[in-house]
XYZ file of C-alpha atoms in Angstrom:
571
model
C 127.421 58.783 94.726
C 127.738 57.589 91.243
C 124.528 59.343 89.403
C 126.053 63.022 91.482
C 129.407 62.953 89.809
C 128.025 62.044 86.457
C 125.497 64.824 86.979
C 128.059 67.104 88.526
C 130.280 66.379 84.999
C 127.853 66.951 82.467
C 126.683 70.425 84.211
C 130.551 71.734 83.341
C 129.973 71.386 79.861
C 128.243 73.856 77.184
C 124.361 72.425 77.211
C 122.649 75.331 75.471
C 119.210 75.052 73.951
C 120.248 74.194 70.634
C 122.498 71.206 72.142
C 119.916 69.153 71.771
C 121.360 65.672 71.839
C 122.901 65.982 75.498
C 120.052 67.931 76.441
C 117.885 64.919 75.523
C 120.876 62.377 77.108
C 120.511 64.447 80.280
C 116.618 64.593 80.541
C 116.618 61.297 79.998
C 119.179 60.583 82.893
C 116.589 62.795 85.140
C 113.607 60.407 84.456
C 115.580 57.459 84.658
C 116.241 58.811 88.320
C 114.298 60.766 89.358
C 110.816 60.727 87.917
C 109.624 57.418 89.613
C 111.136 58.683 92.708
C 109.361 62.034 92.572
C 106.115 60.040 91.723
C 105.668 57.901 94.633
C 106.719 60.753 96.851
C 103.707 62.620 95.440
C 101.309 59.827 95.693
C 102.602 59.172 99.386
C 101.581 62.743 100.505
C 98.572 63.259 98.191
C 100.368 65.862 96.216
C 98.043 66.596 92.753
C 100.620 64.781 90.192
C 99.430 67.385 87.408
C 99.699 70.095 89.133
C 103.580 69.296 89.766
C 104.145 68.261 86.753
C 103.074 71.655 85.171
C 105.875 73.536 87.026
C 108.506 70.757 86.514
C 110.153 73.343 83.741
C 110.811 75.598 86.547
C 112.498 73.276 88.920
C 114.749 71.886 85.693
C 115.372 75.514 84.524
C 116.902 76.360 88.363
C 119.798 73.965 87.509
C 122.911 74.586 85.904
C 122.194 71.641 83.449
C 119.600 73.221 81.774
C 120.826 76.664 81.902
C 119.740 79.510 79.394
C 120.132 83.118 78.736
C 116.412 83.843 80.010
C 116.234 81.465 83.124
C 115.097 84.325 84.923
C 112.344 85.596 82.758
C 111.195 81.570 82.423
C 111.323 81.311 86.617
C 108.959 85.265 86.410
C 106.368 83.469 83.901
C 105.937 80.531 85.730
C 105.307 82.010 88.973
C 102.960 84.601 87.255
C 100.978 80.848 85.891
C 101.194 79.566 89.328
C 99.533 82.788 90.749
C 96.908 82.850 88.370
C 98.047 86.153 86.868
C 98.717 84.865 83.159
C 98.047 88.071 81.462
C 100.701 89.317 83.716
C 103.360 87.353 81.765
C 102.236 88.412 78.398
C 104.777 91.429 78.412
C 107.925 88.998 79.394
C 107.067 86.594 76.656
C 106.479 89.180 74.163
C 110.702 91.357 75.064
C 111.893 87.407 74.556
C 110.073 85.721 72.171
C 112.562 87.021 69.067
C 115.621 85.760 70.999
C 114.310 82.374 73.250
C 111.513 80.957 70.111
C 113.937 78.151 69.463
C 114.018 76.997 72.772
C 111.487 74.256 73.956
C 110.898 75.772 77.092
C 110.017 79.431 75.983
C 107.869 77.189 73.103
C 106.152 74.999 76.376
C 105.756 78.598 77.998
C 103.842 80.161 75.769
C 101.657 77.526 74.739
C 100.429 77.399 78.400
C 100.245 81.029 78.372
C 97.889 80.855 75.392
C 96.272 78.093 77.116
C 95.710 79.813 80.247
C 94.109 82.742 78.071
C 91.752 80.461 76.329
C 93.234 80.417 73.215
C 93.403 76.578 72.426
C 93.858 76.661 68.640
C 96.956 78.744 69.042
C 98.226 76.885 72.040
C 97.620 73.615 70.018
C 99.793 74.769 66.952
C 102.751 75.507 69.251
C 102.461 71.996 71.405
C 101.951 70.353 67.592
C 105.154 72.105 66.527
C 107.274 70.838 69.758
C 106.015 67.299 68.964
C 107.271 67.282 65.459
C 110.895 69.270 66.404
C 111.962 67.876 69.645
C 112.626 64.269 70.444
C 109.983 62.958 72.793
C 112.256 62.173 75.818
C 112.584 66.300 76.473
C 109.164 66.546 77.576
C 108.045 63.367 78.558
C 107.555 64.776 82.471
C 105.147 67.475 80.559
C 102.963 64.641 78.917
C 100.128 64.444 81.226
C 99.730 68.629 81.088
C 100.383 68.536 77.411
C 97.602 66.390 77.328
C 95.165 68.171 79.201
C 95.669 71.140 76.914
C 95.545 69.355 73.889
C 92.113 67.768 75.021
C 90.967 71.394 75.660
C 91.491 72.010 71.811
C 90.234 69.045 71.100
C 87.028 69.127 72.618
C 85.596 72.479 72.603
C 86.400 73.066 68.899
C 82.597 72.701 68.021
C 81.632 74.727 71.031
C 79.268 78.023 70.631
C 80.149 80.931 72.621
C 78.132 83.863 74.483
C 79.441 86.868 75.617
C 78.467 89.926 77.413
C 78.343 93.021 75.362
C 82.519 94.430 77.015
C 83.358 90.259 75.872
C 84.249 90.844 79.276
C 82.382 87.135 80.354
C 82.525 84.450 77.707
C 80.118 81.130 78.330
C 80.699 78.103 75.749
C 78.508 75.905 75.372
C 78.494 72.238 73.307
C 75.913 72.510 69.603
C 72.694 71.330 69.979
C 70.417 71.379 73.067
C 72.950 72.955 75.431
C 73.183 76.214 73.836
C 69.992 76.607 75.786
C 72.623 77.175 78.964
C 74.071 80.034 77.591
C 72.752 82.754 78.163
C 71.201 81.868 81.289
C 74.444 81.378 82.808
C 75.760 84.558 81.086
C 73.522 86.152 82.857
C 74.155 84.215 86.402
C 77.786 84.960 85.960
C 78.033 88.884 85.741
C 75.345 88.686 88.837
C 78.011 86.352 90.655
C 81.042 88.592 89.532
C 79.050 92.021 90.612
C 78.292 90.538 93.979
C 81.894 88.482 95.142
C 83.695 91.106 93.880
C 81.770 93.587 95.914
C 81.928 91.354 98.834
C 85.353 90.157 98.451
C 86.536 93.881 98.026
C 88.650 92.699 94.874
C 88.103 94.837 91.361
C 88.767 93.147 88.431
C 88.611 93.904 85.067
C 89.783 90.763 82.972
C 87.950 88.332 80.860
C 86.586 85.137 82.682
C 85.509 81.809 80.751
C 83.443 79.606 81.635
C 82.979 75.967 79.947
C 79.795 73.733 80.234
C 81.049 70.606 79.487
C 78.725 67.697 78.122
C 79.814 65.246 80.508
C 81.905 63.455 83.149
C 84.268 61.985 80.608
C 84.614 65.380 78.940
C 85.957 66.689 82.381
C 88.069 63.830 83.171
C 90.123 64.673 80.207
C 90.400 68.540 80.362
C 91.119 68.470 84.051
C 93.390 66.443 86.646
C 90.647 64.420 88.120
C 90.273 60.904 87.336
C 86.849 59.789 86.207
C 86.867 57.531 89.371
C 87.179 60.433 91.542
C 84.523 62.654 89.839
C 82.088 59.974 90.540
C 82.618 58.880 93.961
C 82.822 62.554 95.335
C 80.262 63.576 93.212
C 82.510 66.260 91.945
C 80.332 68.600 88.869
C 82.427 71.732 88.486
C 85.841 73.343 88.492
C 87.878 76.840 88.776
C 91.275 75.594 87.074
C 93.856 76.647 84.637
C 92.421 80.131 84.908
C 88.507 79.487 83.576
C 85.623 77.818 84.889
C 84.319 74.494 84.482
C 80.936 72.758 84.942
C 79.147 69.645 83.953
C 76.217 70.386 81.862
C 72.670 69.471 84.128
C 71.594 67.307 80.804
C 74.543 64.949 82.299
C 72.733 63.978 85.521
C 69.256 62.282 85.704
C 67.970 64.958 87.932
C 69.799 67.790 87.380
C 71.569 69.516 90.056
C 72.304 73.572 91.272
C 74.113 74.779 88.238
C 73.973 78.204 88.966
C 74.329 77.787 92.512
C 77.694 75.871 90.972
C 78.213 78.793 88.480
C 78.379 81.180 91.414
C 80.847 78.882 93.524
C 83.326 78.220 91.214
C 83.239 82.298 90.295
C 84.545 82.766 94.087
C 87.150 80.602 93.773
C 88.981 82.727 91.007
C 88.063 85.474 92.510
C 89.778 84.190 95.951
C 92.693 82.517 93.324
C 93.110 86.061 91.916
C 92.663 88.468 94.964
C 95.355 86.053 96.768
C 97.708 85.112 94.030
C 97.125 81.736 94.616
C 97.590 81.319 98.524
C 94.618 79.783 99.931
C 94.249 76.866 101.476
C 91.051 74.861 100.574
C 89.206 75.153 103.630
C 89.529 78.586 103.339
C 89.007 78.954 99.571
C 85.572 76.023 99.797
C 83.941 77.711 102.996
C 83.786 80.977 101.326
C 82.741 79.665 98.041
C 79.722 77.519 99.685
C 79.199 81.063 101.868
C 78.836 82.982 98.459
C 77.514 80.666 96.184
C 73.627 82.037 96.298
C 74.692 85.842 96.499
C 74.438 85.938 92.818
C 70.439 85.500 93.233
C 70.478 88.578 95.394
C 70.673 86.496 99.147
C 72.679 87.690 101.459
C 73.023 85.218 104.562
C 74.128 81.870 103.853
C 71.573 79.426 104.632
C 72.203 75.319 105.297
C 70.787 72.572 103.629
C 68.748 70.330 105.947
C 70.289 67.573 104.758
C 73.969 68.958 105.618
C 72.574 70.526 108.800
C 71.530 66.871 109.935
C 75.153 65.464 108.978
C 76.813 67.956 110.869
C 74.641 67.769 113.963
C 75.527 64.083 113.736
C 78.920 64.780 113.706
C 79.069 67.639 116.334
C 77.535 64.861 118.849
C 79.921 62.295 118.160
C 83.348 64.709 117.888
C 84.204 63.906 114.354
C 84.864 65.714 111.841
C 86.519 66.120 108.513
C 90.331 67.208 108.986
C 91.787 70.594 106.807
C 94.700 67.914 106.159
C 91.871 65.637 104.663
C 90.696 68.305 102.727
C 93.792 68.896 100.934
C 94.422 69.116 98.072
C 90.841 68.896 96.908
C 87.652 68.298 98.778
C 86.821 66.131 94.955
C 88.993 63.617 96.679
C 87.450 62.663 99.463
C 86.077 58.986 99.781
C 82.494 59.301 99.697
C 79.878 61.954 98.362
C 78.455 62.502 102.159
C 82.142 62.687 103.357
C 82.535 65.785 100.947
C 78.695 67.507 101.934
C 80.133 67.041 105.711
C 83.337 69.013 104.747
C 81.859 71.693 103.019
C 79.390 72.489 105.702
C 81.894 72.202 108.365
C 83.980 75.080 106.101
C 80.529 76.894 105.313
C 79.738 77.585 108.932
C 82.939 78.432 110.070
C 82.571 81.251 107.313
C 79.282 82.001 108.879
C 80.905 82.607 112.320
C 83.210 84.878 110.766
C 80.449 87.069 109.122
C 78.342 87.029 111.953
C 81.480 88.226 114.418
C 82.940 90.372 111.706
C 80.694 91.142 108.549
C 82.756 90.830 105.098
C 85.393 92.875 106.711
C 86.245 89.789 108.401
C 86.791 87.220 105.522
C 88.369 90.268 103.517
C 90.530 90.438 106.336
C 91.585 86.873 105.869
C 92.410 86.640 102.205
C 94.307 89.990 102.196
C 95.965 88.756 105.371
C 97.203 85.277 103.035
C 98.262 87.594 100.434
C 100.997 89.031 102.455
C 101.724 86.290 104.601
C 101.105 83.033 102.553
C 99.790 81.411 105.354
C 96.810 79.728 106.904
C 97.582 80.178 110.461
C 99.282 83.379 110.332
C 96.424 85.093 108.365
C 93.841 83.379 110.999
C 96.282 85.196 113.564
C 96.548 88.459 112.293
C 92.857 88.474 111.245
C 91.306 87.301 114.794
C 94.062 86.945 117.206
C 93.809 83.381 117.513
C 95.512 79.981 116.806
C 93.844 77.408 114.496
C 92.547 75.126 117.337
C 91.210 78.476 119.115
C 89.557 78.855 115.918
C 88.258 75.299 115.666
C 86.763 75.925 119.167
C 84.857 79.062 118.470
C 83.940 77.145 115.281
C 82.467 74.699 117.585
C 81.270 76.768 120.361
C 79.008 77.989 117.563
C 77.614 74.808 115.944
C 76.083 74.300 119.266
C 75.050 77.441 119.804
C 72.747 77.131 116.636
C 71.509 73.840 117.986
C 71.292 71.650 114.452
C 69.520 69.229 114.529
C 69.078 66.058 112.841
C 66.430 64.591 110.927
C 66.363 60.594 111.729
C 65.668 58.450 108.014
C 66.666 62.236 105.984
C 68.348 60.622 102.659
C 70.977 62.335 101.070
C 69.878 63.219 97.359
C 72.765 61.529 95.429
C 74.873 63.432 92.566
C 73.893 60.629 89.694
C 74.937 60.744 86.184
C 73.750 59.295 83.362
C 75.115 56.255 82.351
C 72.637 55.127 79.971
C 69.944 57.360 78.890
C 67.042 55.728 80.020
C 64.505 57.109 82.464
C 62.566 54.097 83.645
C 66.091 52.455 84.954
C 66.663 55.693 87.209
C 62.863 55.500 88.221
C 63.727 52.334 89.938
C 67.267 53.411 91.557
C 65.350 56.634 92.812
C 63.352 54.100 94.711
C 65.782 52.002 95.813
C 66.701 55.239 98.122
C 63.671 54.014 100.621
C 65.253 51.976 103.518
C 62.168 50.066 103.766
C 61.592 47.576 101.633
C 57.621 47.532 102.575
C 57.783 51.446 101.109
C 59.499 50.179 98.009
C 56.715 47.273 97.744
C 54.304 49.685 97.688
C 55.752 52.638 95.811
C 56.776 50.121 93.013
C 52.970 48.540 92.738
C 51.351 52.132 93.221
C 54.134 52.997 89.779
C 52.689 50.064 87.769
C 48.975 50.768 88.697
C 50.064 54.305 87.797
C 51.890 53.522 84.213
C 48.451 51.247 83.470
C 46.239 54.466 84.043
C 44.552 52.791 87.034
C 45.353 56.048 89.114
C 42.724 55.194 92.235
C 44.476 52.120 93.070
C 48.234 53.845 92.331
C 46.969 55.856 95.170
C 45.852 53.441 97.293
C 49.221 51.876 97.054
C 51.272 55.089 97.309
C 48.959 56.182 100.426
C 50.021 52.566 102.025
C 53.729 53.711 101.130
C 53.819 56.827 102.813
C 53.021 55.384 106.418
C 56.710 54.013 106.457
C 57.777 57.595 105.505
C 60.945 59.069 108.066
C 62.211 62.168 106.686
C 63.343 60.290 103.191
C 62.813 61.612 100.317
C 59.774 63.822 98.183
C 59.938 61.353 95.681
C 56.853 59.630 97.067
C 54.977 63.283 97.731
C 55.412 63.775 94.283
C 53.741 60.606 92.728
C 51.385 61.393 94.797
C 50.686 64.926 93.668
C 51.084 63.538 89.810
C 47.979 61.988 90.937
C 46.271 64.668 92.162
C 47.283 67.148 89.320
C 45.013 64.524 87.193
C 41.989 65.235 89.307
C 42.457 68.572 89.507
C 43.058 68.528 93.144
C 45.199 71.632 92.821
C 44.972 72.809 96.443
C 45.902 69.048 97.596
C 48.679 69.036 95.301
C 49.937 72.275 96.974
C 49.501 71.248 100.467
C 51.595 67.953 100.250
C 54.256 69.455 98.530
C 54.581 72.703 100.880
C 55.764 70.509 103.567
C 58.350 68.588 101.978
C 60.186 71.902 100.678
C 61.320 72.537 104.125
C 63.333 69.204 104.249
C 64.366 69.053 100.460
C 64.384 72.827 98.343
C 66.190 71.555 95.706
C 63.952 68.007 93.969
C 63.337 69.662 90.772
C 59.441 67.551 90.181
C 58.064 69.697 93.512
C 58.664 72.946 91.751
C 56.918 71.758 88.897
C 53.807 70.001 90.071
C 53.747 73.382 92.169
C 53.985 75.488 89.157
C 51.115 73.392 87.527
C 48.988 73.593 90.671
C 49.457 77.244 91.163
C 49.069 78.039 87.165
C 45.621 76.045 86.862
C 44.588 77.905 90.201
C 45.448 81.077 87.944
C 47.742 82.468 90.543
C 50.207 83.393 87.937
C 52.735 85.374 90.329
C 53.820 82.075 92.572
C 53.458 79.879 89.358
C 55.837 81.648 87.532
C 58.582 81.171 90.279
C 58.333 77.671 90.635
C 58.996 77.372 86.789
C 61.553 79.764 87.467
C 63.153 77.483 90.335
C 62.876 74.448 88.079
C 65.252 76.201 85.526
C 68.010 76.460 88.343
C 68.099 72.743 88.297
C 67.019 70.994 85.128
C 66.703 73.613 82.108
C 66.087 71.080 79.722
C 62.454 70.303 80.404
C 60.526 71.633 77.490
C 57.388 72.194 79.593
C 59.698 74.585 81.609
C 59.443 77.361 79.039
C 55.740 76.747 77.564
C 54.073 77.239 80.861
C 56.492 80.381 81.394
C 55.460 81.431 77.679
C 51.748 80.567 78.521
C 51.916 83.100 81.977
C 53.795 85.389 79.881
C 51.061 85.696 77.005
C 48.151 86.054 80.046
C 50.030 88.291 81.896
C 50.823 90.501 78.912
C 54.956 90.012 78.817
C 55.919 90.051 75.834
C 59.524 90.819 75.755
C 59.410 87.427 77.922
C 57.163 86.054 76.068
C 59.680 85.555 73.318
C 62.531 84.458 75.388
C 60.695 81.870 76.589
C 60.137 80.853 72.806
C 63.156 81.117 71.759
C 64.734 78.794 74.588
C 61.875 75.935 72.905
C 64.020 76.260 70.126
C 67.132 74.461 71.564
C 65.012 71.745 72.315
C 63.359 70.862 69.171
């Protein structure tokens, strides 16, 4: 063919890195050719477009067209990047920086490397430099990455940072009101690291980031995810490019389980490390959901009602979510309750292997993809079984645990902020109710309620609850508002109790509790519930004043003044 002889003529002649006009005729000819090819093909078999695009400089350097003295070294640095071992390749770039700095590629190299290593401002400088030196066409495939990094720079330049005493664990934080995350997650992560480590059998002794973003757009543009996909799957948090990533709580109008989310993205670098980068999602997701509350001290993985009752649902009818449609990323699957299905499906099937094996058993699996690269091999080797024998253990369990579901249960929806206005989420909370009779009432009983006429909010709330199946504790929790008012503290703790068996994580139960149980002076079972609350919205200012006012009566004073210091952030 035509475009082969041409390429097969230019590759005889002397294209060095310096030679930069047919370098730049060449690369050109390649996206002419190939890149809208390569695109589509990508696209057809949901192949992460970024991710590709960040090792196109190793598929062009394996050609004789773009051929250099340190091909070799490039090809060892890259596949150090791609197995999440970037410190690895700091001794390679260093023996060939004095010889290969004039070369785009080393310069592209190393401003990932310092990218990968956290150090934007540096890694910025180089990209800035290739900009200005080298004609556009020579890294136009690179453009989305480039950009990604660049963002990085761009938006964390303000950010504070907290570190452990080694600098071992760095958190960064934006100025303002979410410094208040810092050292609260600080202190979440080195609990995380101490236990998946432990668990995982993997010591480790490098630095790990972790950046609490401000919001969704802020990860759309320092990640590969479209802002389209965040939202639909509900996706909060990501392990990439060597660091960890999470959406502040302050971004969502309830919150959500940010250290929970801390912990789970920690076990996926520590799976990325251990493995060198060979684990298939539903591998590296069900041990991530396993681990995610070890860093609170639990041990056995425990399921959500809510996920319990969608997997029940889908153990009767025989369908489930396919490891194919998990790939690449369970952040882009179609719905929010498709991607709660997957990870319990992965979660349990995690649980079946600690419950046959212990940790030796999921150790056994990620050292077993270490050496063999390979889902169904490891599985193999590890249990001496196939995939679909493991899919029917899998299953032979789920109905050996006999979940059930819960008819009317509502799944509590990830929802950001998109304006910042309370009263509008009031009424979408209550939209949630399938019956519009309970919304009727639940909306009079909040207007009777805002006009301090709080007998007849009751009476209307009380007329709500009869339509209650399973739905949600908003309701309960009017309710108890209510009774907190009267000084029914004991009523306020009986209505709630029940509801935390359906829903643990609706951040207004743990507080009306922790006001109930403070004004009944029982300071011990107060002081968790303000505790709890912290796990899922840490900006509420009444958080740390009740903690502060336990503190003072209970003669803490060393907590005392944390508490008062985190009232700080919020002033």
């Amino acid at each position: 063919m035509l475009w082969m002889s041409i390429l097969k003529t230019l590759s005889n002649r002397d294209i060095t890195s310096n030679n930069i006009i047919w370098k730049s005729f060449i690369e050109i000819l390649f996206n002419v050719i190939f890149k809208n090819l390569l695109i589509v093909f990508f696209k057809k078999h949901n192949i992460k477009i970024v991710n590709i695009l960040s090792l196109l400089p190793l598929f062009l350097m394996s050609t004789s067209l773009f051929a250099s003295n340190f091909d070799g070294e490039y090809r060892k640095i890259q596949t150090l990047f791609r197995e999440w071992h970037p410190e690895e390749a700091k001794e390679i770039i260093d023996k060939i920086e004095s010889k290969a700095s004039d070369e785009i590629t080393f310069l592209y190299l190393k401003a990932r490397y310092l990218y990968l290593i956290g150090d934007y401002k540096s890694s910025g400088e180089i990209l800035r430099y290739i900009e200005i030196n080298f004609p556009k066409n020579s890294y136009t495939q690179l453009e989305n990455t480039i950009e990604i990094m660049k963002n990085a720079e761009e938006k964390t330049k303000s950010f504070k940072i907290f570190q452990s005493e080694d600098k071992m664990f760095s958190v960064f934080t934006p100025e303002g009101k979410n410094e208040i995350l810092g050292s609260i997650a600080l202190d979440t992560l080195q609990k995380a690291f101490k236990a998946h480590t432990t668990d995982l059998n993997y010591p480790y002794n490098k630095s790990i980031r972790l950046e609490i973003l401000p919001d969704i757009e802020t990860l759309d543009a320092m990640s590969g995810l479209t802002l389209k996909e965040i939202q639909t799957s509900g996706t909060i948090a990501l392990c990439d490019d060597n660091k960890l990533m999470i959406v502040s709580p302050s971004s969502l109008v309830k919150g959500y389980s940010w250290l929970d989310t801390i912990s789970h993205e920690l076990v996926h670098l520590v799976i990325s490390k251990k493995t060198r980068n060979r684990t298939p999602i539903w591998i590296h997701e069900g041990i991530a959901k396993f681990q995610e509350s070890r860093w609170s001290g639990g041990k056995k993985y425990k399921i959500e009602k809510f996920s319990e009752h969608i997997l029940a649902t889908a153990h009767e009818k025989k369908h489930y979510i396919s490891f194919e449609a998990m790939s690449p990323s369970l952040a882009k699957l179609p719905s929010q309750e498709d991607a709660a299905l997957a990870y319990a499906q992965v979660a349990t099937l995690m649980e079946w292997v600690y419950e046959k094996n212990g940790y030796s058993g999921i150790v056994k699996i990620l050292d077993n993809l270490t050496k063999y690269s390979s889902d169904k091999k490891s599985i193999k080797e590890s249990f001496n079984l196939t995939l679909p024998q493991l899919l029917k253990e899998w299953k032979n369990h789920i109905t050996h645990k006999k979940y059930k579901t819960y008819p009317g249960l509502i799944h509590k929806p990830i929802l950001f902020k998109t304006v910042d206005n309370e009263e509008e989420y009031k009424l979408s909370e209550v939209s949630l109710f399938k019956n519009t009779n309970m919304q009727k009432y639940i909306r009079l009983g909040n207007i009777m309620f805002d006009l301090k006429r709080f007998k007849a909010a009751e009476v209307e709330y009380v007329k709500a609850l009869k339509f209650r199946k399973n739905e949600y504790p908003y309701l309960e929790n009017r309710i108890a508002s209510l009774y907190l008012k009267e000084k029914e503290y004991k009523k306020t703790i009986s209505l709630l109790k029940s509801t935390l068996n359906l829903f643990d994580d609706y951040i207004d139960t743990y507080m009306n509790l922790g006001e109930a149980y403070f004004n009944l002076n029982d300071f011990t079972l107060a002081e968790k519930m303000f505790l709890k609350s912290i796990e899922f919205n840490p900006f509420l200012p009444e958080i740390y004043t009740r903690l502060a006012d336990i503190y003072e009566k209970i003669g803490k004073k060393e907590e005392l003044d944390i508490q008062k210091n985190r009232l700080k952030y919020l002033r």
